[in-house]
PDB file of C-alpha atoms and ligand atoms in Angstrom:
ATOM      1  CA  UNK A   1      35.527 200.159 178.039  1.00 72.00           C
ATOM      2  CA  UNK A   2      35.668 196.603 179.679  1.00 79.00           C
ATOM      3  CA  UNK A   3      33.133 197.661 182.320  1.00 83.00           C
ATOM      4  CA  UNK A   4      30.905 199.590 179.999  1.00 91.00           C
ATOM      5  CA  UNK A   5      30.151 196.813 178.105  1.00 91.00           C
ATOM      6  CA  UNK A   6      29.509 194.488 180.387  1.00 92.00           C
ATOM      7  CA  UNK A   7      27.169 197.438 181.965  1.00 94.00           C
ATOM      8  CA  UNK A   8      25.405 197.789 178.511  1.00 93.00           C
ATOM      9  CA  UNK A   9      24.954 193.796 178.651  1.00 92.00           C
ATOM     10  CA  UNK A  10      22.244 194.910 181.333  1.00 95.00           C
ATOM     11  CA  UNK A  11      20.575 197.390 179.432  1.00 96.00           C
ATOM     12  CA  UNK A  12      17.807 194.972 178.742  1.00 95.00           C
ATOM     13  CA  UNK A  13      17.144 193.861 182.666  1.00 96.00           C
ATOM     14  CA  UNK A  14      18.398 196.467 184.252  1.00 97.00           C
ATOM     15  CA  UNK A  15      18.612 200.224 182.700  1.00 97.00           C
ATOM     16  CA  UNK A  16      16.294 200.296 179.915  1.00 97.00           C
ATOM     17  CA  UNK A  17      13.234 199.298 182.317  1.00 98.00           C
ATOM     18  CA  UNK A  18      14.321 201.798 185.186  1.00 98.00           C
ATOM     19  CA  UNK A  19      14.786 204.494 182.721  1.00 98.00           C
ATOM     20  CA  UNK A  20      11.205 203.927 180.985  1.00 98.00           C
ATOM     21  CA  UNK A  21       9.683 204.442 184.476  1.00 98.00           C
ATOM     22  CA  UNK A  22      11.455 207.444 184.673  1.00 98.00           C
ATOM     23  CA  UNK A  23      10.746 209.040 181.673  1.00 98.00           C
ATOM     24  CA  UNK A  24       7.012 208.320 181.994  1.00 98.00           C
ATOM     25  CA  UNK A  25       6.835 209.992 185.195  1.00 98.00           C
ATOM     26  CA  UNK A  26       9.611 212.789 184.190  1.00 98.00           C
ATOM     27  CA  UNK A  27       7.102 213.692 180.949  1.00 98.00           C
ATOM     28  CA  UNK A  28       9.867 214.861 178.378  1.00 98.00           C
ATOM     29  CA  UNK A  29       7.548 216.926 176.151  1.00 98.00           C
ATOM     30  CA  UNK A  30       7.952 218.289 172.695  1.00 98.00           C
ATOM     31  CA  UNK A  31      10.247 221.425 171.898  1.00 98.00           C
ATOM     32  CA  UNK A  32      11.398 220.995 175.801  1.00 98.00           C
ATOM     33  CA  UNK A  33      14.900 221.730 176.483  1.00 98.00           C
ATOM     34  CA  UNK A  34      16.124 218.582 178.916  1.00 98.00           C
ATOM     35  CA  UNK A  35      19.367 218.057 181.225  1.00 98.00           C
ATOM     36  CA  UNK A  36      20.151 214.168 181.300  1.00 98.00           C
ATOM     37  CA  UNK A  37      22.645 214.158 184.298  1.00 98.00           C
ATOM     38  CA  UNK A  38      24.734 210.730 184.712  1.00 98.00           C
ATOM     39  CA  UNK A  39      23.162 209.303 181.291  1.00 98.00           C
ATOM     40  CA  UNK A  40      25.168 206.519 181.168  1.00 97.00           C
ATOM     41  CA  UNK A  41      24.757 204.846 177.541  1.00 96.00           C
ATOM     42  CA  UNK A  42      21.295 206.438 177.531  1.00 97.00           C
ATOM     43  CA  UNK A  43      18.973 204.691 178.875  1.00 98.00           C
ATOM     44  CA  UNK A  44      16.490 207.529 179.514  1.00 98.00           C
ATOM     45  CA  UNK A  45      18.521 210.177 177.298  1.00 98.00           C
ATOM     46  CA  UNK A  46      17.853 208.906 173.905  1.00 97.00           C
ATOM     47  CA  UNK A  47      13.868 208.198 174.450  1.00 97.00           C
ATOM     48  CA  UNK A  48      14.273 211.498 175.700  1.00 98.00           C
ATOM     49  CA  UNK A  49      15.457 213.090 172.708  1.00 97.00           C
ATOM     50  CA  UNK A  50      12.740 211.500 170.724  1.00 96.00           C
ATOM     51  CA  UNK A  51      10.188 212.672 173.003  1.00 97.00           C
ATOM     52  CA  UNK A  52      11.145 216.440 172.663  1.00 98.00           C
ATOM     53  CA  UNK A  53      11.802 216.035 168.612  1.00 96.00           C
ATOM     54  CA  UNK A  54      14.205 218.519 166.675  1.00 95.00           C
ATOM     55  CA  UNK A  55      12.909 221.414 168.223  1.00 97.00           C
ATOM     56  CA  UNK A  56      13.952 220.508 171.746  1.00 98.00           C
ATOM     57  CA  UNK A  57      17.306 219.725 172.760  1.00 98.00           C
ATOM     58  CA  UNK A  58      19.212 216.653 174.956  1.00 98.00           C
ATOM     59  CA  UNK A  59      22.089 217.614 176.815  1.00 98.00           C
ATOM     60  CA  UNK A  60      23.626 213.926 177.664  1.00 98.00           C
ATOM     61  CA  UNK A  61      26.037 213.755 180.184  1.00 98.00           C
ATOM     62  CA  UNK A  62      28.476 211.076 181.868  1.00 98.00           C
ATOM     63  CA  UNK A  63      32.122 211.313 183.210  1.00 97.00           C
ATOM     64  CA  UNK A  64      32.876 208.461 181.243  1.00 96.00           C
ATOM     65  CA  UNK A  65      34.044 208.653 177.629  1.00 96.00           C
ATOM     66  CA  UNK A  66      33.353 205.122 177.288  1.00 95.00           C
ATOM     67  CA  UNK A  67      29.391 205.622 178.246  1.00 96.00           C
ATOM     68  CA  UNK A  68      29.052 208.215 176.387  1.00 97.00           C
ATOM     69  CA  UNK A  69      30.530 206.279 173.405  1.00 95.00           C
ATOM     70  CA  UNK A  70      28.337 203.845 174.163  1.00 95.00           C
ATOM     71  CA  UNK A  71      25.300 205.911 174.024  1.00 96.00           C
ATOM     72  CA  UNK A  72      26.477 207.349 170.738  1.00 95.00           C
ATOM     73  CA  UNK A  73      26.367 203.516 169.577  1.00 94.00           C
ATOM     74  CA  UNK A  74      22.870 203.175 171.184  1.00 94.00           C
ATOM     75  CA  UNK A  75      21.039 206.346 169.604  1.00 94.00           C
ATOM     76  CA  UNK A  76      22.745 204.876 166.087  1.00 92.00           C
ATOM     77  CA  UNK A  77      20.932 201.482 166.355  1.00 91.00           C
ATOM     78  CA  UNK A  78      17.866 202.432 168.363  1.00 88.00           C
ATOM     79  CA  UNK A  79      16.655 205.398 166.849  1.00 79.00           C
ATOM     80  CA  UNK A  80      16.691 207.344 163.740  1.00 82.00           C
ATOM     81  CA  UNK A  81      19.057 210.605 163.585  1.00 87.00           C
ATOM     82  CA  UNK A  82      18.561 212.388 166.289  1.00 93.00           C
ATOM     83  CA  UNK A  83      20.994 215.693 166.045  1.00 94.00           C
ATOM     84  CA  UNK A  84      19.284 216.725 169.454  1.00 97.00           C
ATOM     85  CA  UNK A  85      20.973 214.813 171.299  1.00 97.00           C
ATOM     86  CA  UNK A  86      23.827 216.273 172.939  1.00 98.00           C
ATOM     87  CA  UNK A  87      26.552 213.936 174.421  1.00 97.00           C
ATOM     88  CA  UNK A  88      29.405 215.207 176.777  1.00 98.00           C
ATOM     89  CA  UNK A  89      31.684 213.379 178.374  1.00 98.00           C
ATOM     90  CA  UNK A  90      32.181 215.644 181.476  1.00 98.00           C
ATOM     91  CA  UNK A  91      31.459 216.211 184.975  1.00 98.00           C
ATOM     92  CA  UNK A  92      27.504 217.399 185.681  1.00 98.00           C
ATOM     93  CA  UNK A  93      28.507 219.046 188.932  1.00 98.00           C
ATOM     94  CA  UNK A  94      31.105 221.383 186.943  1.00 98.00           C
ATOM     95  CA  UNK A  95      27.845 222.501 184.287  1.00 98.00           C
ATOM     96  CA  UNK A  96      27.286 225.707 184.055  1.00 97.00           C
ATOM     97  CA  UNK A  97      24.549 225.569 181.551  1.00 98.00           C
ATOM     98  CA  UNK A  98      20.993 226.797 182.937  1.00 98.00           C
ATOM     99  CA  UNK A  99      17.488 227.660 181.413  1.00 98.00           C
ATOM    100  CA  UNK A 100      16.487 223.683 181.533  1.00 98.00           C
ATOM    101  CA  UNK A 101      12.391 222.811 181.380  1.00 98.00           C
ATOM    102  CA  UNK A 102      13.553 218.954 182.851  1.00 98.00           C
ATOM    103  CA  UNK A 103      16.554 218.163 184.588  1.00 98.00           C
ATOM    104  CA  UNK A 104      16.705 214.142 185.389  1.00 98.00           C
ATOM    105  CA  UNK A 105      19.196 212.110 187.105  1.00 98.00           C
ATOM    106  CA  UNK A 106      19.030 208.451 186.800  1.00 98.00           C
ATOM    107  CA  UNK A 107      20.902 206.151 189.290  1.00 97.00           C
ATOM    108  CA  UNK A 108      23.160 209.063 189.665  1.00 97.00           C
ATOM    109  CA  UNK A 109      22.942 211.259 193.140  1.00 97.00           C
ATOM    110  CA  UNK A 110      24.144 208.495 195.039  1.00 94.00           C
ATOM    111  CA  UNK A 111      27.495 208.758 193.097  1.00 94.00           C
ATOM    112  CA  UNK A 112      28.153 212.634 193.931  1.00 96.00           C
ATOM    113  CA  UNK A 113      30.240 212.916 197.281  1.00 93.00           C
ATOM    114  CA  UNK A 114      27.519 214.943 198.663  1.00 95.00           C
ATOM    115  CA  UNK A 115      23.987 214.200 197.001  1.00 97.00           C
ATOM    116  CA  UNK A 116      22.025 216.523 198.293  1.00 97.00           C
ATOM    117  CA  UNK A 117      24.471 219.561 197.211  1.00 97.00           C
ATOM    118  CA  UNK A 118      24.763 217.569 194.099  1.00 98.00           C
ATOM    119  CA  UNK A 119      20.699 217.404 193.393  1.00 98.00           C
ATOM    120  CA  UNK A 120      21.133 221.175 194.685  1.00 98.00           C
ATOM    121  CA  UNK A 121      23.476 221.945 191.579  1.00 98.00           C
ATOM    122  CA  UNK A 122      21.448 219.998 189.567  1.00 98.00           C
ATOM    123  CA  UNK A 123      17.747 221.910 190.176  1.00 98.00           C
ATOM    124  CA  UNK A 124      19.819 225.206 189.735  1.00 98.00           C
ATOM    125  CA  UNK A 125      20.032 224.597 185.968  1.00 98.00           C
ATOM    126  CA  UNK A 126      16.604 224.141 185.833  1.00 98.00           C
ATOM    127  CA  UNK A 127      14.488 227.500 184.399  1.00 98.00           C
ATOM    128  CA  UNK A 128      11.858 229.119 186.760  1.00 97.00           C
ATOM    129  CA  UNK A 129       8.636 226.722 186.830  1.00 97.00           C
ATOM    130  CA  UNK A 130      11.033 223.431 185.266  1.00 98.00           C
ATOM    131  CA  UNK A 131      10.757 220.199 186.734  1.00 98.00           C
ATOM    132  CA  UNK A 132      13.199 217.680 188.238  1.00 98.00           C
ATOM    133  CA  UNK A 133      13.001 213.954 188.783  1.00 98.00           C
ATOM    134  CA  UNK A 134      15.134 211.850 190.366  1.00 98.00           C
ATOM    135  CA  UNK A 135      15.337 207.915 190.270  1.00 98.00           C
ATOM    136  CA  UNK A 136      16.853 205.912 193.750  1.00 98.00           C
ATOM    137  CA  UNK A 137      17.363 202.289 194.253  1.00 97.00           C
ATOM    138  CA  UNK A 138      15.135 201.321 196.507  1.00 97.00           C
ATOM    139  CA  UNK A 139      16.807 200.327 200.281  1.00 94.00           C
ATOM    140  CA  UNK A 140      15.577 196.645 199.539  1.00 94.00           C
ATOM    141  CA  UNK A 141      17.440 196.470 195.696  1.00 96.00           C
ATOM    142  CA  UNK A 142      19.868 193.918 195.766  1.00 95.00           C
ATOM    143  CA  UNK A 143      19.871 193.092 199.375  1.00 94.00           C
ATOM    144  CA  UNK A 144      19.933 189.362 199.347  1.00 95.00           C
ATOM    145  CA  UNK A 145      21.935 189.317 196.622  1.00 97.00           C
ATOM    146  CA  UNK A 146      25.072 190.909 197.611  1.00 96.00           C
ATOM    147  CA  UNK A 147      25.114 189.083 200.636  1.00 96.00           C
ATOM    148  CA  UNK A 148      25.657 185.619 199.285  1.00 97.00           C
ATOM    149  CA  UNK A 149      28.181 187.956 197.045  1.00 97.00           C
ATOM    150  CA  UNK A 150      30.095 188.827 199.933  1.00 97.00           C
ATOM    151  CA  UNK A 151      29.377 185.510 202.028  1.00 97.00           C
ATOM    152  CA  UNK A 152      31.048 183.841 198.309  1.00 97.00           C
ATOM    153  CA  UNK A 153      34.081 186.617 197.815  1.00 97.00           C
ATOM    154  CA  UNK A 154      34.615 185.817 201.794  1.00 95.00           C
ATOM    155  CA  UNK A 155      34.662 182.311 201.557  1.00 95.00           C
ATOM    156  CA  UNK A 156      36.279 181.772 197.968  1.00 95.00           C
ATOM    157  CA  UNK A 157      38.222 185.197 197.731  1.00 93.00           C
ATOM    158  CA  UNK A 158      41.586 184.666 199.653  1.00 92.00           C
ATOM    159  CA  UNK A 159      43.210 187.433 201.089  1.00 92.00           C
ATOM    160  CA  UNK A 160      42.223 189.709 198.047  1.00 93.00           C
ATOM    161  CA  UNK A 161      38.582 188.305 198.606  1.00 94.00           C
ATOM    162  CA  UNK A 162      38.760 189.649 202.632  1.00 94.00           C
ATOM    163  CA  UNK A 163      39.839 193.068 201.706  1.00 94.00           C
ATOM    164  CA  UNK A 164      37.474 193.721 199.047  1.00 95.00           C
ATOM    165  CA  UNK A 165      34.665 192.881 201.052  1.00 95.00           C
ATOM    166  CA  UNK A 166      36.143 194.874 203.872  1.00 94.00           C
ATOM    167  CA  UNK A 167      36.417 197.747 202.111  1.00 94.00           C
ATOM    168  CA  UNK A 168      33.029 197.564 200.249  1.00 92.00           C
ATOM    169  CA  UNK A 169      31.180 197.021 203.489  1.00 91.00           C
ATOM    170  CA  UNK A 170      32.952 200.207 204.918  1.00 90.00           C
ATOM    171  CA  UNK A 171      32.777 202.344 202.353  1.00 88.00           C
ATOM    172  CA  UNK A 172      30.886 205.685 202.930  1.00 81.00           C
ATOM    173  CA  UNK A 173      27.481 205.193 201.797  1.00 85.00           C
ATOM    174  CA  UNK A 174      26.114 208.527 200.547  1.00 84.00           C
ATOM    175  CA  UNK A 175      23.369 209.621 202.317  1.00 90.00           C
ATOM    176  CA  UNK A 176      19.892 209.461 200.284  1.00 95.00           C
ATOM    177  CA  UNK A 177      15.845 209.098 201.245  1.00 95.00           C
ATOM    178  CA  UNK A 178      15.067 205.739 201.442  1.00 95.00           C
ATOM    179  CA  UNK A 179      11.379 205.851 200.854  1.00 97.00           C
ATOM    180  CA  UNK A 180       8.764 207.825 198.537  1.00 98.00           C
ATOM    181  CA  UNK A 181       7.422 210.008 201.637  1.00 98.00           C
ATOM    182  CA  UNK A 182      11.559 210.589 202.558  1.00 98.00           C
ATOM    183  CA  UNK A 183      12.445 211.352 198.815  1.00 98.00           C
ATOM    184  CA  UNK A 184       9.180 213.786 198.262  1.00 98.00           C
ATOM    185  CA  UNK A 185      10.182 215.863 201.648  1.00 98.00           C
ATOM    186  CA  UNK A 186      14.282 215.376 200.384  1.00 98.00           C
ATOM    187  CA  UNK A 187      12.958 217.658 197.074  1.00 98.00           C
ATOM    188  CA  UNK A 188      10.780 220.058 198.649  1.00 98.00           C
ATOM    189  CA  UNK A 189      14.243 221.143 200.739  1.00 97.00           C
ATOM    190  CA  UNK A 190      15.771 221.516 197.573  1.00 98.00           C
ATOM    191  CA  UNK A 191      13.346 224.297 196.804  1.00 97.00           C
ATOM    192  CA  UNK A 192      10.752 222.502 194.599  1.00 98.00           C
ATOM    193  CA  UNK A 193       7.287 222.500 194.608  1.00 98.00           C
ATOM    194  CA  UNK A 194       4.081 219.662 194.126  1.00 97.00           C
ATOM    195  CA  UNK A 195       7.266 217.240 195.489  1.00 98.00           C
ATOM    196  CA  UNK A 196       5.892 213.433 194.840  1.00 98.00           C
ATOM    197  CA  UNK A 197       7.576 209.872 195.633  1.00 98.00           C
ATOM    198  CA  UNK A 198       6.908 206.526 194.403  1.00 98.00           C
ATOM    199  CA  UNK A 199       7.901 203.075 194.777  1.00 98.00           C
ATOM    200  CA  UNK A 200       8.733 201.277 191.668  1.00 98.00           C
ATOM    201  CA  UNK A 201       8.527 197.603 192.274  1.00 97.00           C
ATOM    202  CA  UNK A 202      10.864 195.300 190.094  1.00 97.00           C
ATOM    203  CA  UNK A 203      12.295 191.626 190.650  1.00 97.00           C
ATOM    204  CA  UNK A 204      13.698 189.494 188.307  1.00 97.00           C
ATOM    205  CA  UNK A 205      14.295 185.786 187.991  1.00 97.00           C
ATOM    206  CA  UNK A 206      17.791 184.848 187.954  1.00 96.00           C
ATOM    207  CA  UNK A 207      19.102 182.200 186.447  1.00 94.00           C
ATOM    208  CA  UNK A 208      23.136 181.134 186.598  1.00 91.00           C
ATOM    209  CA  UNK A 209      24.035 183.847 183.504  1.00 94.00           C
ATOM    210  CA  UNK A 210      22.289 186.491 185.001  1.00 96.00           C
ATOM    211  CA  UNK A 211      23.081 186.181 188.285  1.00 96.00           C
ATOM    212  CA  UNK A 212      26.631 186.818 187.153  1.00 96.00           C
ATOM    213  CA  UNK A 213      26.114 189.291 185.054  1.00 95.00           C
ATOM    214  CA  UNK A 214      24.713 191.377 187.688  1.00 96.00           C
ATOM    215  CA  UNK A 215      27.655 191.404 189.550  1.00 96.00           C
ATOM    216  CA  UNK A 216      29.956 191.833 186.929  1.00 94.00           C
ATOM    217  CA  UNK A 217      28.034 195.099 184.960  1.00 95.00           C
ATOM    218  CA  UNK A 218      27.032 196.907 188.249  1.00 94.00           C
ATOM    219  CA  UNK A 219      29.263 198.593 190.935  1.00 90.00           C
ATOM    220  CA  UNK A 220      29.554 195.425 192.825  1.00 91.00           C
ATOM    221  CA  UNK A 221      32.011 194.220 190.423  1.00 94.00           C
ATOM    222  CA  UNK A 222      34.678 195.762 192.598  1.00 93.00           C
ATOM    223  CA  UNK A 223      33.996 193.269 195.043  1.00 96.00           C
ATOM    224  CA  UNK A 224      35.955 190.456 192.008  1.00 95.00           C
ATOM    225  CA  UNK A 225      37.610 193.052 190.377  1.00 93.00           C
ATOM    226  CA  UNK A 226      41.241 192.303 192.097  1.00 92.00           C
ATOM    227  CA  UNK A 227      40.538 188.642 191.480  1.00 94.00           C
ATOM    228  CA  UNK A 228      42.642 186.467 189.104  1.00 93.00           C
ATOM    229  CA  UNK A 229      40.228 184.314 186.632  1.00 93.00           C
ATOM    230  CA  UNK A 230      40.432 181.072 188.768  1.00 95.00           C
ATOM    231  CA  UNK A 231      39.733 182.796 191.861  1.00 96.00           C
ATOM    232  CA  UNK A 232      37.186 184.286 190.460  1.00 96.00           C
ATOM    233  CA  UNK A 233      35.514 181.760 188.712  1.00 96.00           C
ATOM    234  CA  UNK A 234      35.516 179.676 192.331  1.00 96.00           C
ATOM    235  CA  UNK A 235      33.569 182.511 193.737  1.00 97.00           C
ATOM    236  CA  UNK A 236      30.723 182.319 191.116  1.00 97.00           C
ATOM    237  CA  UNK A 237      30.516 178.934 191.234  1.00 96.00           C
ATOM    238  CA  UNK A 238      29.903 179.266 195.306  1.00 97.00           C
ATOM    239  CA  UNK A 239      27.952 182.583 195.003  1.00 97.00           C
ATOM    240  CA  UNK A 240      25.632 180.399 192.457  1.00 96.00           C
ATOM    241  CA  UNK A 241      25.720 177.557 195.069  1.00 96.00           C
ATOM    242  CA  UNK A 242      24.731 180.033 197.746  1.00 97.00           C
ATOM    243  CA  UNK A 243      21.750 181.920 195.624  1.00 97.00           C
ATOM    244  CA  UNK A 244      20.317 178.278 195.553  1.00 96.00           C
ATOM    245  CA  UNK A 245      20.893 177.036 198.943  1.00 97.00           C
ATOM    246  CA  UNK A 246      19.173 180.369 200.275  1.00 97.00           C
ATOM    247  CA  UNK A 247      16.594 179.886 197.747  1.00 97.00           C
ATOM    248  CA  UNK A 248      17.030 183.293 196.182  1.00 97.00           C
ATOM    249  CA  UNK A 249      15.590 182.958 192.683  1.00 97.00           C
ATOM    250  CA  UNK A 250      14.665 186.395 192.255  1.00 97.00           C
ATOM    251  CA  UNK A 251      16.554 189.664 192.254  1.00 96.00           C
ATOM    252  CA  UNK A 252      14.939 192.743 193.438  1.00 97.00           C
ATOM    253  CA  UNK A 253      15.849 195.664 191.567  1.00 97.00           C
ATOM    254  CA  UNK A 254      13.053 198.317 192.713  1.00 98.00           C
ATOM    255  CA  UNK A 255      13.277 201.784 192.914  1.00 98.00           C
ATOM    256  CA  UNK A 256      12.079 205.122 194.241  1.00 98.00           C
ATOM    257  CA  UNK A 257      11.592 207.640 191.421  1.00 98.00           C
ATOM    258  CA  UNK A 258      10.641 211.761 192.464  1.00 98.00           C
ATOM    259  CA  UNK A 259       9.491 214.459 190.726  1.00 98.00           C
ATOM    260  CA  UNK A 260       9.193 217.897 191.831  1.00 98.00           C
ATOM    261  CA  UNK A 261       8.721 221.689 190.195  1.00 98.00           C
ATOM    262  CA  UNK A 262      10.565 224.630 190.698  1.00 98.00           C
ATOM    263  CA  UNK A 263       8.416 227.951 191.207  1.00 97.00           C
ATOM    264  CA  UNK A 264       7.415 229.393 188.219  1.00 95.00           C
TER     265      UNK A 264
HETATM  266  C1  LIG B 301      24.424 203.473 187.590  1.00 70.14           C
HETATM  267  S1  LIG B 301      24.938 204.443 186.227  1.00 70.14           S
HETATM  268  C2  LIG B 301      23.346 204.976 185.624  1.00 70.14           C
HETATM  269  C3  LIG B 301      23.397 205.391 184.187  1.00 70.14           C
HETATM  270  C4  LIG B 301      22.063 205.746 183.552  1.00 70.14           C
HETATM  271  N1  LIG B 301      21.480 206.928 184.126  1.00 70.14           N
HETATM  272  C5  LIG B 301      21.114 204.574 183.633  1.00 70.14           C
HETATM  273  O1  LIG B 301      20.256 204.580 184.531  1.00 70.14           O
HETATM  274  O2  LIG B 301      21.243 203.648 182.840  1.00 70.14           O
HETATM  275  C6  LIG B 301      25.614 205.907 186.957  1.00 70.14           C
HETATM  276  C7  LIG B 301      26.425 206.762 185.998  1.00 70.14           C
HETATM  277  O3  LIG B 301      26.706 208.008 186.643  1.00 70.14           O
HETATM  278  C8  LIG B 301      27.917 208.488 186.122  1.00 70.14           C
HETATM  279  N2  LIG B 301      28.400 209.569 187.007  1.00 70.14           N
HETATM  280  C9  LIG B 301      28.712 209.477 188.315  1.00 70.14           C
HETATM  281  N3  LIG B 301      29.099 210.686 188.787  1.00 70.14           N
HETATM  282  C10 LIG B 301      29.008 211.568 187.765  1.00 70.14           C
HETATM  283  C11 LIG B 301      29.264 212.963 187.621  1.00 70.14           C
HETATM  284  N4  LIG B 301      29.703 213.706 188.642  1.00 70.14           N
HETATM  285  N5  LIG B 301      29.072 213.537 186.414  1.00 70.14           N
HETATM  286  C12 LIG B 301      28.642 212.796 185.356  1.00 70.14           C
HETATM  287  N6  LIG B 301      28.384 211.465 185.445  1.00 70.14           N
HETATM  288  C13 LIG B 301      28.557 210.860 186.620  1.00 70.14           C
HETATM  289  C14 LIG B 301      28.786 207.254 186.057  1.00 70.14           C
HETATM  290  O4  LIG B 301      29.865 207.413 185.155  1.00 70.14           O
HETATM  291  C15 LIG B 301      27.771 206.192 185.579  1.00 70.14           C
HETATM  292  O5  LIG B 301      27.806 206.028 184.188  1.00 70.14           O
END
């Protein structure tokens, strides 16, 4: 629950902004039955739901419990009862439900082993004629910033430091378009139909809270996570030091977002 709480401490900067984009370009429409894949604390699923109204249905879906808790808590405060809104804590690649009008997957393919057999799954729930939208961090998100991350876990980090950033910089990076042209081709060879990309330009100023806080509720974190506190707190201090010698006052958290149609 640690880490989705400190996630939801972004909801504000972060997801609720990217999410808004998406939903205006995904078009949730009244009556409209929608697939939220990788919903997170619902961001985009719980506009969602009150875009389609009673009549349509929200099926919400994250592997964790604690998300999904989370977006329970959200939908509570945000919005007034909204029975169609479906939460599951499950796995969307193991859901068999089809029939959809909108399947949507914020910040989500790049998680599935294999994203294009994951999107694949994904636009088979979807009913003849639905549409599917997809939302990508652009390549340029984050850049700068999580290289005075790793330049401070490096330097500051110890032994525990070395490895993390070892391991994060040779991890398998899922393969996923990295433009709108790339992403609007990537959904036509998944079958679909009037395919579209767009770039969704976003920065942010930092400032020494939420510079921090963007490592901490993002998947970055894993670069501290093995950390004890003192160690820890002498790589934000130098990964603060850092942003400000490199003169990186913003952060750049745009994004790709695609839409396409399946054949009626
Ligand atoms: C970066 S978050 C984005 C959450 C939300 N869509 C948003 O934009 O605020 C990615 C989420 O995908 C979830 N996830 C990853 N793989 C999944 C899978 N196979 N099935 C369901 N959820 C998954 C993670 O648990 C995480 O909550």
């Amino acid at each position: 629950m640690e880490h989705a709480r400190a996630f939801a401490e972004l909801d504000e900067v972060v997801w609720d902004p990217i999410s808004m984009a998406t939903v205006l370009r995904s078009s949730p429409q009244f009556g409209e039955l929608v697939l939220d894949a990788c919903c997170g604390n619902g961001a985009s699923a719980v506009p969602t739901a009150e875009l389609v109204g009673p009549s349509g249905a929200v099926d919400a879906i994250d592997l964790s419990e604690s998300m999904i808790e989370l977006a329970r808590e959200r939908a509570e405060r945000e919005s007034a009862p909204l029975p169609q809104l479906r939460l599951h804590a499950a796995d969307v690649l193991e859901w068999e439900p089809t029939g959809y009008d909108l399947v949507q997957c914020v910040l989500g393919v790049f998680f599935f082993l294999d994203p294009e057999a994951g999107a694949r799954r994904l636009v088979e729930r979807l009913k003849p004629g639905g549409r599917f939208a997809v939302t990508l961090w652009a390549p340029s998100a984050f850049e700068e910033f999580t290289k005075a991350l790793c330049d401070a876990v490096e330097a500051e980090g110890g032994e525990a430091g070395s490895e993390a950033v070892a391991a994060y910089r040779d991890r398998a990076v899922p393969s996923v378009p990295e433009s709108p042209g790339a992403l609007a081709q990537w959904l036509g060879g998944l079958g679909l139909e009037q395919t579209r990309g767009e770039l969704v330009p976003r920065h942010v100023d930092l400032d020494d809270d939420l510079s921090w806080r963007l490592v901490m509720g993002m998947s970055r974190s894993r670069l501290v996570a093995d950390l004890n506190d003192e160690t820890r707190e002498r790589v934000a201090t130098r990964f603060r030091e850092l942003l400000a010698e490199r003169g990186i006052t913003r952060a750049d958290l745009s994004t790709i977002i695609g839409v396409g149609h399946l054949p009626a």
